[in-house]
PDB file of C-alpha atoms in Angstrom:
ATOM      1  CA  ARG A   1       0.000   0.000   0.000  1.00 47.00           C
ATOM      2  CA  GLU A   2       1.156   3.480  -0.754  1.00 55.00           C
ATOM      3  CA  GLU A   3       2.371   5.605   2.094  1.00 64.00           C
ATOM      4  CA  ALA A   4       2.152   9.354   2.063  1.00 71.00           C
ATOM      5  CA  GLU A   5       5.337  11.137   3.150  1.00 86.00           C
ATOM      6  CA  TRP A   6       4.951  13.087   6.390  1.00 93.00           C
ATOM      7  CA  HIS A   7       7.326  15.770   7.669  1.00 95.00           C
ATOM      8  CA  ALA A   8       7.487  15.748  11.477  1.00 94.00           C
ATOM      9  CA  VAL A   9       7.487  19.025  13.400  1.00 94.00           C
ATOM     10  CA  SER A  10       7.591  19.585  17.142  1.00 89.00           C
ATOM     11  CA  ASN A  11       7.371  23.378  17.461  1.00 91.00           C
ATOM     12  CA  LEU A  12       6.273  26.537  15.661  1.00 92.00           C
ATOM     13  CA  ALA A  13       9.702  27.210  14.127  1.00 94.00           C
ATOM     14  CA  ASP A  14       9.746  23.720  12.548  1.00 94.00           C
ATOM     15  CA  LEU A  15       6.203  24.221  11.296  1.00 95.00           C
ATOM     16  CA  GLU A  16       7.035  27.607   9.757  1.00 95.00           C
ATOM     17  CA  ALA A  17      10.069  26.046   8.023  1.00 97.00           C
ATOM     18  CA  GLU A  18       7.902  23.260   6.538  1.00 97.00           C
ATOM     19  CA  LEU A  19       5.227  25.750   5.449  1.00 97.00           C
ATOM     20  CA  ALA A  20       7.948  27.810   3.756  1.00 97.00           C
ATOM     21  CA  LYS A  21       9.147  24.662   1.924  1.00 96.00           C
ATOM     22  CA  ALA A  22       5.609  23.951   0.748  1.00 95.00           C
ATOM     23  CA  GLY A  23       5.279  27.556  -0.428  1.00 92.00           C
ATOM     24  CA  ALA A  24       8.574  27.337  -2.308  1.00 94.00           C
ATOM     25  CA  GLU A  25       7.317  24.157  -4.013  1.00 91.00           C
ATOM     26  CA  GLY A  26       4.045  25.903  -4.872  1.00 91.00           C
ATOM     27  CA  ARG A  27       2.119  23.245  -2.964  1.00 92.00           C
ATOM     28  CA  MET A  28      -0.604  23.405  -0.387  1.00 94.00           C
ATOM     29  CA  ALA A  29       0.270  22.021   3.025  1.00 96.00           C
ATOM     30  CA  MET A  30      -1.814  19.915   5.372  1.00 97.00           C
ATOM     31  CA  LEU A  31      -0.941  19.835   9.059  1.00 97.00           C
ATOM     32  CA  ASP A  32      -2.047  16.791  11.037  1.00 96.00           C
ATOM     33  CA  LEU A  33      -2.049  17.310  14.800  1.00 94.00           C
ATOM     34  CA  TYR A  34      -1.504  13.865  16.261  1.00 93.00           C
ATOM     35  CA  ALA A  35      -0.968  12.297  19.691  1.00 94.00           C
ATOM     36  CA  ASP A  36      -0.151   8.740  20.756  1.00 93.00           C
ATOM     37  CA  TRP A  37      -3.035   8.787  23.240  1.00 94.00           C
ATOM     38  CA  CYS A  38      -5.536   9.982  20.603  1.00 94.00           C
ATOM     39  CA  ILE A  39      -7.649   6.981  19.528  1.00 94.00           C
ATOM     40  CA  SER A  40      -9.214   8.902  16.613  1.00 94.00           C
ATOM     41  CA  CYS A  41      -5.714   9.813  15.370  1.00 94.00           C
ATOM     42  CA  LYS A  42      -4.746   6.131  15.283  1.00 94.00           C
ATOM     43  CA  VAL A  43      -7.957   5.187  13.443  1.00 94.00           C
ATOM     44  CA  MET A  44      -7.399   7.938  10.852  1.00 93.00           C
ATOM     45  CA  GLU A  45      -3.752   6.978  10.366  1.00 92.00           C
ATOM     46  CA  ARG A  46      -4.575   3.272   9.955  1.00 93.00           C
ATOM     47  CA  GLU A  47      -7.894   3.358   8.120  1.00 94.00           C
ATOM     48  CA  VAL A  48      -8.497   6.795   6.610  1.00 95.00           C
ATOM     49  CA  PHE A  49      -5.208   8.229   5.315  1.00 95.00           C
ATOM     50  CA  PRO A  50      -4.231   5.088   3.316  1.00 94.00           C
ATOM     51  CA  LYS A  51      -7.554   5.240   1.421  1.00 95.00           C
ATOM     52  CA  VAL A  52      -6.959   8.847   0.321  1.00 95.00           C
ATOM     53  CA  ALA A  53      -3.175   8.555  -0.168  1.00 93.00           C
ATOM     54  CA  SER A  54      -3.271   9.664  -3.812  1.00 92.00           C
ATOM     55  CA  GLN A  55      -5.008  12.898  -2.802  1.00 93.00           C
ATOM     56  CA  LEU A  56      -2.777  13.387   0.233  1.00 94.00           C
ATOM     57  CA  ARG A  57       0.299  13.204  -1.995  1.00 92.00           C
ATOM     58  CA  GLN A  58      -0.838  16.434  -3.669  1.00 93.00           C
ATOM     59  CA  PHE A  59      -0.151  18.217  -0.360  1.00 95.00           C
ATOM     60  CA  HIS A  60       3.066  18.892   1.530  1.00 96.00           C
ATOM     61  CA  LEU A  61       2.180  16.759   4.564  1.00 96.00           C
ATOM     62  CA  ILE A  62       3.216  17.921   8.009  1.00 96.00           C
ATOM     63  CA  ARG A  63       2.603  16.047  11.258  1.00 95.00           C
ATOM     64  CA  ALA A  64       2.866  17.707  14.659  1.00 94.00           C
ATOM     65  CA  ASP A  65       3.094  15.175  17.465  1.00 92.00           C
ATOM     66  CA  VAL A  66       1.387  16.754  20.472  1.00 92.00           C
ATOM     67  CA  THR A  67       1.640  13.628  22.657  1.00 91.00           C
ATOM     68  CA  SER A  68       3.708  15.423  25.279  1.00 86.00           C
ATOM     69  CA  THR A  69       2.184  18.548  26.765  1.00 78.00           C
ATOM     70  CA  GLY A  70       5.328  20.665  26.907  1.00 87.00           C
ATOM     71  CA  ALA A  71       5.674  24.366  26.163  1.00 90.00           C
ATOM     72  CA  ALA A  72       6.369  23.800  22.443  1.00 89.00           C
ATOM     73  CA  THR A  73       3.222  21.673  22.095  1.00 87.00           C
ATOM     74  CA  GLN A  74       1.116  24.216  23.982  1.00 89.00           C
ATOM     75  CA  ALA A  75       2.459  27.028  21.773  1.00 90.00           C
ATOM     76  CA  LEU A  76       1.523  25.087  18.629  1.00 90.00           C
ATOM     77  CA  LEU A  77      -2.016  24.434  19.853  1.00 91.00           C
ATOM     78  CA  LYS A  78      -2.413  28.003  21.090  1.00 92.00           C
ATOM     79  CA  GLN A  79      -1.166  29.463  17.784  1.00 92.00           C
ATOM     80  CA  PHE A  80      -4.165  27.898  16.044  1.00 92.00           C
ATOM     81  CA  GLY A  81      -6.629  28.063  18.943  1.00 93.00           C
ATOM     82  CA  LEU A  82      -6.856  24.266  19.137  1.00 90.00           C
ATOM     83  CA  PHE A  83      -7.594  22.180  22.210  1.00 85.00           C
ATOM     84  CA  GLY A  84      -5.992  19.062  20.786  1.00 87.00           C
ATOM     85  CA  PRO A  85      -6.019  16.338  18.171  1.00 93.00           C
ATOM     86  CA  PRO A  86      -7.255  15.130  15.841  1.00 94.00           C
ATOM     87  CA  SER A  87      -7.099  18.336  13.843  1.00 95.00           C
ATOM     88  CA  LEU A  88      -6.266  18.820  10.156  1.00 97.00           C
ATOM     89  CA  LEU A  89      -5.258  22.298   9.043  1.00 97.00           C
ATOM     90  CA  PHE A  90      -4.708  23.370   5.448  1.00 96.00           C
ATOM     91  CA  PHE A  91      -2.323  26.058   4.243  1.00 96.00           C
ATOM     92  CA  ALA A  92      -1.749  27.890   0.973  1.00 93.00           C
ATOM     93  CA  ASP A  93       1.138  30.345   0.675  1.00 89.00           C
ATOM     94  CA  GLU A  94       1.964  29.734   4.362  1.00 89.00           C
ATOM     95  CA  ARG A  95      -1.469  31.000   5.459  1.00 92.00           C
ATOM     96  CA  GLU A  96      -4.088  28.771   7.002  1.00 94.00           C
ATOM     97  CA  LEU A  97      -7.311  28.308   5.035  1.00 93.00           C
ATOM     98  CA  LYS A  98      -9.400  28.538   8.188  1.00 92.00           C
ATOM     99  CA  ALA A  99     -12.630  27.508   6.474  1.00 92.00           C
ATOM    100  CA  ALA A 100     -10.981  24.221   5.429  1.00 95.00           C
ATOM    101  CA  ARG A 101     -10.020  23.164   8.959  1.00 95.00           C
ATOM    102  CA  ILE A 102     -11.222  19.748  10.168  1.00 95.00           C
ATOM    103  CA  GLN A 103     -11.456  18.993  13.880  1.00 94.00           C
ATOM    104  CA  GLY A 104     -12.359  15.549  15.089  1.00 93.00           C
ATOM    105  CA  GLU A 105     -12.417  12.166  13.393  1.00 92.00           C
ATOM    106  CA  VAL A 106     -13.600  11.836   9.789  1.00 95.00           C
ATOM    107  CA  ASN A 107     -13.961   8.762   7.593  1.00 95.00           C
ATOM    108  CA  ALA A 108     -12.192   8.201   4.263  1.00 95.00           C
ATOM    109  CA  SER A 109     -15.120   9.321   2.133  1.00 95.00           C
ATOM    110  CA  GLN A 110     -15.572  12.549   4.136  1.00 96.00           C
ATOM    111  CA  LEU A 111     -11.860  13.308   4.007  1.00 96.00           C
ATOM    112  CA  GLY A 112     -11.634  12.433   0.303  1.00 95.00           C
ATOM    113  CA  GLN A 113     -14.461  14.835  -0.564  1.00 95.00           C
ATOM    114  CA  HIS A 114     -12.905  17.515   1.635  1.00 95.00           C
ATOM    115  CA  LEU A 115      -9.458  17.162   0.028  1.00 95.00           C
ATOM    116  CA  THR A 116     -11.015  17.382  -3.434  1.00 94.00           C
ATOM    117  CA  SER A 117     -12.891  20.554  -2.543  1.00 93.00           C
ATOM    118  CA  VAL A 118      -9.781  22.148  -0.972  1.00 93.00           C
ATOM    119  CA  LEU A 119      -7.697  21.326  -4.063  1.00 90.00           C
ATOM    120  CA  ASP A 120     -10.447  22.552  -6.411  1.00 88.00           C
ATOM    121  CA  GLN A 121     -10.766  25.767  -4.448  1.00 82.00           C
ATOM    122  CA  LEU A 122      -7.070  26.391  -4.834  1.00 74.00           C
ATOM    123  CA  ARG A 123      -7.176  25.693  -8.554  1.00 74.00           C
ATOM    124  CA  GLY A 124     -10.106  28.071  -8.882  1.00 68.00           C
ATOM    125  CA  THR A 125     -12.398  25.331 -10.092  1.00 49.00           C
ATOM    126  CA  SER A 126     -14.821  25.649  -7.205  1.00 40.00           C
ATOM    127  CA  GLN A 127     -17.504  26.766  -9.677  1.00 41.00           C
ATOM    128  CA  ARG A 128     -17.771  23.169 -10.866  1.00 41.00           C
ATOM    129  CA  ALA A 129     -20.938  21.494  -9.599  1.00 39.00           C
ATOM    130  CA  ASN A 130     -20.420  18.845  -6.920  1.00 35.00           C
TER     131      ASN A 130
END
């Protein structure tokens, strides 16, 4: 099965560096906030992400592990006003597309439709009927 390539970050500086890379590549970025204790995160990693891997590969994928509750983790969550995982945030040109944010567990079909609409929006094809 095809794995998507994730770039791990543990603080805001790492995240900003990855967002800058995505911007330089002209790609959208998706940030996955993940924790070892988050059951929904595990379900999504095992059962959801593999089913939408071809769509995920169109994004620069970033994973922030917020398992430990240190200062760096708290700063990351606070930066985006999040209480914790699972949360998926989408970025274009290093800016979050706030309307595209997903909080909580989603299934493969929900995530697939969401990724398509985010990509279409970026390509300016959102006029197309769903």
